[in-house]
Amino acid sequence: MSFSNAVKSELCGAMTDGAAALAECHGMLVVCRSFSFKKIALQTANREVAEHFVLLLRRCFDVMSHIKVGGTTRPTYTVEVASEADRKKILYKLSYRQDSDIGVDFARLKTEGNIKDFIRGVFLASGSLADPEKEYRAEFSFKENETAADFFTLLDSQGMSFSMTFRAGKFLVYTKNSTTIEDFLTYIGAGGETLSLIGVKVYKSVRNRLNRQNNFETSNILKTADAAFLQNTAILKLKKAGKLETLPDELLEAAELRMNNPDLSLSALCKLSKTPITRSGLNHRIKKLMALAQELD
């Protein structure tokens, strides 16, 4: 199950009553495929959402609706209120007139609780969430710019920072901020999946930190290997030229340490030295060897 469907499944499992149920159903209706006196129909790819909508319609308006299943590659569920009398009952109860524009009715959202339930309904009908393993994104899709703008304002009034855009013929209200998505899911009552999202964030943070650490360590290993190769090449050049035997004891010891341990770092070589020496001191002697080798050229 996708993350988006998991969130919707959690929300559908917590059935509401009274004013809360009415606000949630209103939110779903506003973003239906068709919401007018001529037709009320919700289309979704989630069967649980379709069944939840049917229950809300019966509980809030005492109207019957049915689910049609279509689609070729994957199922699509359509819930339609077929009766004209039932459509009028719904719209009149929500205070819509036959000549009114149907959008977000702020007058009906009188309490913070109603707003939360309304937003939850909008999410169930038109919201989607990306897989947090791949990206952080919450998105709402609307057919009309006015409805999208009203919903954007509603989210903003609840302290949630979203953005708006137009893409592929749809008006979108979205966010890519993981903290905003966490706050939003908690707000609409999807506490279980909020914890799942936080778990994914923690896992990704640890994984990225380990990757950075491994990359850093790999880089250091490569640098050590490159430096050791150049140092060994210089010492071999001095050896072939018969110059090693003429060097002072401290340089000769440094050359032997490097030749006998070609893959060790300078810090590790210091620990193997017969006479105490610091890393900077050994580095100075190695550089002196490399300079003498360069003079041979």
CSV table of C-alpha atoms in Angstrom, one decimal:
chain,number,residue,atom,x,y,z
A,1,MET,CA,0.0,0.0,0.0
A,2,SER,CA,1.3,3.5,-0.9
A,3,PHE,CA,1.9,6.0,1.8
A,4,SER,CA,-0.9,8.2,0.5
A,5,ASN,CA,-3.4,5.3,0.7
A,6,ALA,CA,-2.1,4.3,4.1
A,7,VAL,CA,-3.0,7.8,5.4
A,8,LYS,CA,-6.4,7.7,3.8
A,9,SER,CA,-7.0,4.2,5.2
A,10,GLU,CA,-6.3,5.5,8.7
A,11,LEU,CA,-8.6,8.5,8.3
A,12,CYS,CA,-11.4,6.4,6.9
A,13,GLY,CA,-11.2,4.0,9.9
A,14,ALA,CA,-12.0,6.9,12.3
A,15,MET,CA,-15.7,7.6,11.4
A,16,THR,CA,-17.0,11.0,12.7
A,17,ASP,CA,-20.5,12.1,13.7
A,18,GLY,CA,-22.6,15.2,13.8
A,19,ALA,CA,-21.1,18.5,12.8
A,20,ALA,CA,-17.7,16.9,12.3
A,21,ALA,CA,-19.1,14.4,9.8
A,22,LEU,CA,-21.0,17.1,8.0
A,23,ALA,CA,-17.9,19.3,7.6
A,24,GLU,CA,-15.8,16.3,6.4
A,25,CYS,CA,-18.5,15.3,3.8
A,26,HIS,CA,-18.7,19.0,2.7
A,27,GLY,CA,-15.0,19.0,2.1
A,28,MET,CA,-15.2,15.9,-0.1
A,29,LEU,CA,-18.2,17.3,-2.0
A,30,VAL,CA,-16.5,20.6,-2.8
A,31,VAL,CA,-13.8,18.8,-4.7
A,32,CYS,CA,-16.0,16.1,-6.3
A,33,ARG,CA,-15.6,15.5,-10.0
A,34,SER,CA,-19.1,17.0,-10.3
A,35,PHE,CA,-20.9,19.0,-7.6
A,36,SER,CA,-24.0,20.7,-8.7
A,37,PHE,CA,-27.8,20.4,-8.8
A,38,LYS,CA,-27.4,18.5,-12.1
A,39,LYS,CA,-24.8,16.0,-10.9
A,40,ILE,CA,-22.9,14.9,-7.8
A,41,ALA,CA,-20.2,12.4,-8.4
A,42,LEU,CA,-16.9,11.6,-6.7
A,43,GLN,CA,-14.2,9.7,-8.5
A,44,THR,CA,-11.3,8.1,-6.7
A,45,ALA,CA,-8.7,5.3,-7.1
A,46,ASN,CA,-9.2,4.3,-3.4
A,47,ARG,CA,-12.1,2.0,-2.6
A,48,GLU,CA,-12.0,2.8,1.1
A,49,VAL,CA,-12.5,6.5,0.3
A,50,ALA,CA,-15.4,5.6,-2.0
A,51,GLU,CA,-17.1,3.5,0.7
A,52,HIS,CA,-16.4,6.2,3.3
A,53,PHE,CA,-18.1,8.8,1.1
A,54,VAL,CA,-21.2,6.6,0.7
A,55,LEU,CA,-21.4,6.2,4.5
A,56,LEU,CA,-21.0,10.0,5.1
A,57,LEU,CA,-23.7,10.8,2.5
A,58,ARG,CA,-26.2,8.4,4.2
A,59,ARG,CA,-25.2,9.6,7.7
A,60,CYS,CA,-25.3,13.4,7.0
A,61,PHE,CA,-28.1,13.7,4.5
A,62,ASP,CA,-29.9,10.4,4.6
A,63,VAL,CA,-29.4,9.9,0.8
A,64,MET,CA,-28.5,6.7,-1.0
A,65,SER,CA,-25.6,6.5,-3.5
A,66,HIS,CA,-23.8,3.7,-5.2
A,67,ILE,CA,-20.3,2.8,-6.3
A,68,LYS,CA,-19.4,2.0,-9.9
A,69,VAL,CA,-16.1,0.3,-10.7
A,70,GLY,CA,-14.2,1.2,-13.9
A,71,GLY,CA,-10.8,1.6,-15.3
A,72,THR,CA,-8.6,-0.6,-17.5
A,73,THR,CA,-5.1,-0.6,-16.0
A,74,ARG,CA,-6.2,0.0,-12.4
A,75,PRO,CA,-9.7,0.2,-10.7
A,76,THR,CA,-11.4,3.6,-10.5
A,77,TYR,CA,-14.4,4.0,-8.2
A,78,THR,CA,-17.2,6.5,-8.9
A,79,VAL,CA,-19.8,7.4,-6.3
A,80,GLU,CA,-22.8,9.1,-7.8
A,81,VAL,CA,-26.0,10.6,-6.2
A,82,ALA,CA,-28.4,9.6,-8.9
A,83,SER,CA,-31.6,11.2,-7.5
A,84,GLU,CA,-32.3,14.8,-8.3
A,85,ALA,CA,-34.3,15.1,-5.0
A,86,ASP,CA,-31.3,13.8,-3.1
A,87,ARG,CA,-28.9,16.2,-4.8
A,88,LYS,CA,-31.2,19.1,-3.8
A,89,LYS,CA,-31.4,17.8,-0.2
A,90,ILE,CA,-27.6,17.8,0.0
A,91,LEU,CA,-27.1,21.3,-1.5
A,92,TYR,CA,-30.0,22.9,0.4
A,93,LYS,CA,-28.7,21.6,3.7
A,94,LEU,CA,-25.3,23.0,2.9
A,95,SER,CA,-27.0,26.4,2.2
A,96,TYR,CA,-26.3,26.4,-1.6
A,97,ARG,CA,-28.8,28.1,-3.9
A,98,GLN,CA,-29.4,26.9,-7.4
A,99,ASP,CA,-27.7,30.0,-8.8
A,100,SER,CA,-24.8,30.1,-6.4
A,101,ASP,CA,-21.1,29.5,-7.0
A,102,ILE,CA,-20.0,26.3,-5.3
A,103,GLY,CA,-16.7,26.7,-3.5
A,104,VAL,CA,-15.3,26.7,0.0
A,105,ASP,CA,-18.2,28.0,2.2
A,106,PHE,CA,-16.4,29.8,5.0
A,107,ALA,CA,-19.7,30.6,6.7
A,108,ARG,CA,-20.2,26.9,7.5
A,109,LEU,CA,-16.8,26.6,9.0
A,110,LYS,CA,-17.5,28.2,12.3
A,111,THR,CA,-15.1,26.4,14.6
A,112,GLU,CA,-11.6,25.2,14.4
A,113,GLY,CA,-12.9,21.6,14.7
A,114,ASN,CA,-15.1,22.1,11.6
A,115,ILE,CA,-12.2,23.5,9.7
A,116,LYS,CA,-10.1,20.5,10.6
A,117,ASP,CA,-12.8,18.1,9.5
A,118,PHE,CA,-13.5,20.0,6.3
A,119,ILE,CA,-9.7,19.9,5.4
A,120,ARG,CA,-9.6,16.2,6.1
A,121,GLY,CA,-12.5,15.7,3.7
A,122,VAL,CA,-10.7,17.7,1.0
A,123,PHE,CA,-7.6,15.6,1.5
A,124,LEU,CA,-9.6,12.3,1.2
A,125,ALA,CA,-11.1,13.4,-2.1
A,126,SER,CA,-8.3,15.3,-3.8
A,127,GLY,CA,-5.2,15.0,-1.8
A,128,SER,CA,-2.1,12.9,-2.4
A,129,LEU,CA,1.2,12.2,-0.7
A,130,ALA,CA,4.5,11.1,-2.3
A,131,ASP,CA,6.4,8.2,-0.9
A,132,PRO,CA,8.7,9.8,1.8
A,133,GLU,CA,11.4,7.4,0.9
A,134,LYS,CA,11.7,9.2,-2.5
A,135,GLU,CA,10.6,12.7,-1.8
A,136,TYR,CA,8.5,14.9,0.6
A,137,ARG,CA,5.4,16.2,-1.1
A,138,ALA,CA,1.8,16.8,-0.2
A,139,GLU,CA,-0.6,18.0,-2.9
A,140,PHE,CA,-4.2,18.9,-3.5
A,141,SER,CA,-5.7,19.1,-7.0
A,142,PHE,CA,-8.5,21.4,-8.0
A,143,LYS,CA,-10.4,22.1,-11.3
A,144,GLU,CA,-11.0,25.8,-10.5
A,145,ASN,CA,-8.5,28.4,-9.5
A,146,GLU,CA,-11.0,30.0,-7.1
A,147,THR,CA,-11.5,26.8,-5.1
A,148,ALA,CA,-7.8,26.2,-5.0
A,149,ALA,CA,-7.2,29.8,-3.8
A,150,ASP,CA,-9.9,29.5,-1.1
A,151,PHE,CA,-8.4,26.3,0.2
A,152,PHE,CA,-4.9,27.8,0.2
A,153,THR,CA,-6.3,30.6,2.3
A,154,LEU,CA,-8.0,28.1,4.6
A,155,LEU,CA,-4.7,26.2,5.2
A,156,ASP,CA,-2.9,29.4,5.8
A,157,SER,CA,-5.4,30.4,8.5
A,158,GLN,CA,-4.5,27.2,10.3
A,159,GLY,CA,-0.8,28.1,10.3
A,160,MET,CA,0.2,25.7,7.5
A,161,SER,CA,2.5,27.1,4.8
A,162,PHE,CA,1.6,25.7,1.3
A,163,SER,CA,2.2,27.0,-2.2
A,164,MET,CA,0.1,27.2,-5.4
A,165,THR,CA,0.8,26.4,-9.0
A,166,PHE,CA,-0.9,25.3,-12.2
A,167,ARG,CA,0.2,22.1,-13.9
A,168,ALA,CA,-1.3,19.8,-16.6
A,169,GLY,CA,-4.7,21.6,-16.5
A,170,LYS,CA,-5.0,21.4,-12.7
A,171,PHE,CA,-4.7,24.0,-10.0
A,172,LEU,CA,-2.4,22.6,-7.2
A,173,VAL,CA,-1.9,23.5,-3.6
A,174,TYR,CA,1.2,21.8,-2.4
A,175,THR,CA,4.2,21.7,0.0
A,176,LYS,CA,7.6,19.9,-0.2
A,177,ASN,CA,8.4,20.7,3.4
A,178,SER,CA,8.6,17.5,5.5
A,179,THR,CA,7.8,19.4,8.8
A,180,THR,CA,4.7,21.0,7.2
A,181,ILE,CA,3.6,17.5,6.1
A,182,GLU,CA,4.1,16.1,9.6
A,183,ASP,CA,2.1,19.0,11.1
A,184,PHE,CA,-0.7,18.6,8.5
A,185,LEU,CA,-1.0,14.8,9.1
A,186,THR,CA,-1.2,15.3,12.8
A,187,TYR,CA,-3.7,18.1,12.4
A,188,ILE,CA,-6.2,16.0,10.3
A,189,GLY,CA,-5.9,13.0,12.7
A,190,ALA,CA,-3.4,10.7,10.9
A,191,GLY,CA,-1.2,10.3,13.9
A,192,GLY,CA,-0.1,6.7,13.1
A,193,GLU,CA,1.2,7.6,9.7
A,194,THR,CA,2.8,10.8,11.1
A,195,LEU,CA,5.0,8.5,13.2
A,196,SER,CA,5.8,6.4,10.1
A,197,LEU,CA,6.9,9.6,8.3
A,198,ILE,CA,9.1,10.6,11.2
A,199,GLY,CA,10.6,7.1,11.2
A,200,VAL,CA,11.5,7.4,7.5
A,201,LYS,CA,13.1,10.8,8.2
A,202,VAL,CA,15.2,9.5,11.0
A,203,TYR,CA,16.3,6.5,8.9
A,204,LYS,CA,17.2,8.8,5.9
A,205,SER,CA,19.1,11.1,8.2
A,206,VAL,CA,21.2,8.3,9.7
A,207,ARG,CA,21.8,6.8,6.2
A,208,ASN,CA,22.9,10.1,4.8
A,209,ARG,CA,25.2,10.7,7.7
A,210,LEU,CA,26.8,7.3,7.3
A,211,ASN,CA,27.2,7.9,3.6
A,212,ARG,CA,28.9,11.2,4.2
A,213,GLN,CA,31.2,9.5,6.8
A,214,ASN,CA,32.0,6.7,4.4
A,215,ASN,CA,32.7,9.1,1.6
A,216,PHE,CA,35.0,11.1,3.8
A,217,GLU,CA,36.9,8.0,5.0
A,218,THR,CA,37.2,6.7,1.4
A,219,SER,CA,38.5,10.1,0.3
A,220,ASN,CA,41.1,10.0,3.1
A,221,ILE,CA,42.2,6.5,2.2
A,222,LEU,CA,42.6,7.5,-1.5
A,223,LYS,CA,44.7,10.5,-0.5
A,224,THR,CA,46.9,8.4,1.8
A,225,ALA,CA,47.4,5.8,-1.0
A,226,ASP,CA,48.3,8.5,-3.5
A,227,ALA,CA,50.7,10.2,-1.2
A,228,ALA,CA,52.3,6.9,-0.2
A,229,PHE,CA,52.8,5.9,-3.9
A,230,LEU,CA,54.6,9.1,-4.6
A,231,GLN,CA,56.8,8.8,-1.5
A,232,ASN,CA,57.7,5.2,-2.4
A,233,THR,CA,58.5,6.2,-5.9
A,234,ALA,CA,60.9,8.9,-4.7
A,235,ILE,CA,62.6,6.5,-2.2
A,236,LEU,CA,63.1,3.8,-4.9
A,237,LYS,CA,64.6,6.4,-7.2
A,238,LEU,CA,67.2,7.3,-4.4
A,239,LYS,CA,67.9,3.6,-3.8
A,240,LYS,CA,68.5,2.9,-7.5
A,241,ALA,CA,70.9,5.9,-7.7
A,242,GLY,CA,72.8,4.5,-4.6
A,243,LYS,CA,71.9,7.6,-2.6
A,244,LEU,CA,70.1,6.0,0.4
A,245,GLU,CA,73.3,4.7,2.0
A,246,THR,CA,74.7,8.3,2.0
A,247,LEU,CA,71.7,9.8,3.9
A,248,PRO,CA,71.7,10.7,7.6
A,249,ASP,CA,70.3,8.0,9.9
A,250,GLU,CA,67.0,9.9,10.5
A,251,LEU,CA,66.3,10.1,6.8
A,252,LEU,CA,67.3,6.5,6.2
A,253,GLU,CA,65.0,5.3,9.0
A,254,ALA,CA,62.1,7.3,7.5
A,255,ALA,CA,62.8,5.8,4.0
A,256,GLU,CA,62.9,2.3,5.5
A,257,LEU,CA,59.6,2.9,7.4
A,258,ARG,CA,57.9,4.0,4.2
A,259,MET,CA,59.3,1.2,2.0
A,260,ASN,CA,58.4,-1.5,4.5
A,261,ASN,CA,54.9,-0.2,5.1
A,262,PRO,CA,53.7,1.2,1.7
A,263,ASP,CA,50.0,1.4,2.6
A,264,LEU,CA,50.1,3.0,6.1
A,265,SER,CA,49.5,6.6,6.9
A,266,LEU,CA,52.2,8.8,8.4
A,267,SER,CA,50.4,8.6,11.8
A,268,ALA,CA,50.6,4.8,11.7
A,269,LEU,CA,54.3,5.0,10.6
A,270,CYS,CA,55.2,7.1,13.6
A,271,LYS,CA,53.9,4.4,15.9
A,272,LEU,CA,56.3,1.9,14.2
A,273,SER,CA,59.4,4.1,14.5
A,274,LYS,CA,62.2,2.9,16.7
A,275,THR,CA,62.8,6.5,17.9
A,276,PRO,CA,60.0,8.7,19.0
A,277,ILE,CA,58.8,11.1,16.3
A,278,THR,CA,55.8,13.2,15.7
A,279,ARG,CA,53.7,13.1,12.5
A,280,SER,CA,54.9,16.6,11.4
A,281,GLY,CA,58.5,15.5,12.1
A,282,LEU,CA,58.2,12.4,9.9
A,283,ASN,CA,56.4,14.4,7.2
A,284,HIS,CA,59.3,16.8,7.2
A,285,ARG,CA,61.8,13.9,6.6
A,286,ILE,CA,59.6,12.4,3.9
A,287,LYS,CA,59.5,15.7,2.1
A,288,LYS,CA,63.2,16.0,2.4
A,289,LEU,CA,63.6,12.5,0.7
A,290,MET,CA,61.2,13.6,-2.1
A,291,ALA,CA,63.2,16.8,-2.6
A,292,LEU,CA,66.4,14.8,-2.9
A,293,ALA,CA,64.8,12.5,-5.4
A,294,GLN,CA,63.6,15.4,-7.4
A,295,GLU,CA,67.2,16.8,-7.6
A,296,LEU,CA,68.2,13.6,-9.4
A,297,ASP,CA,66.0,14.7,-12.3
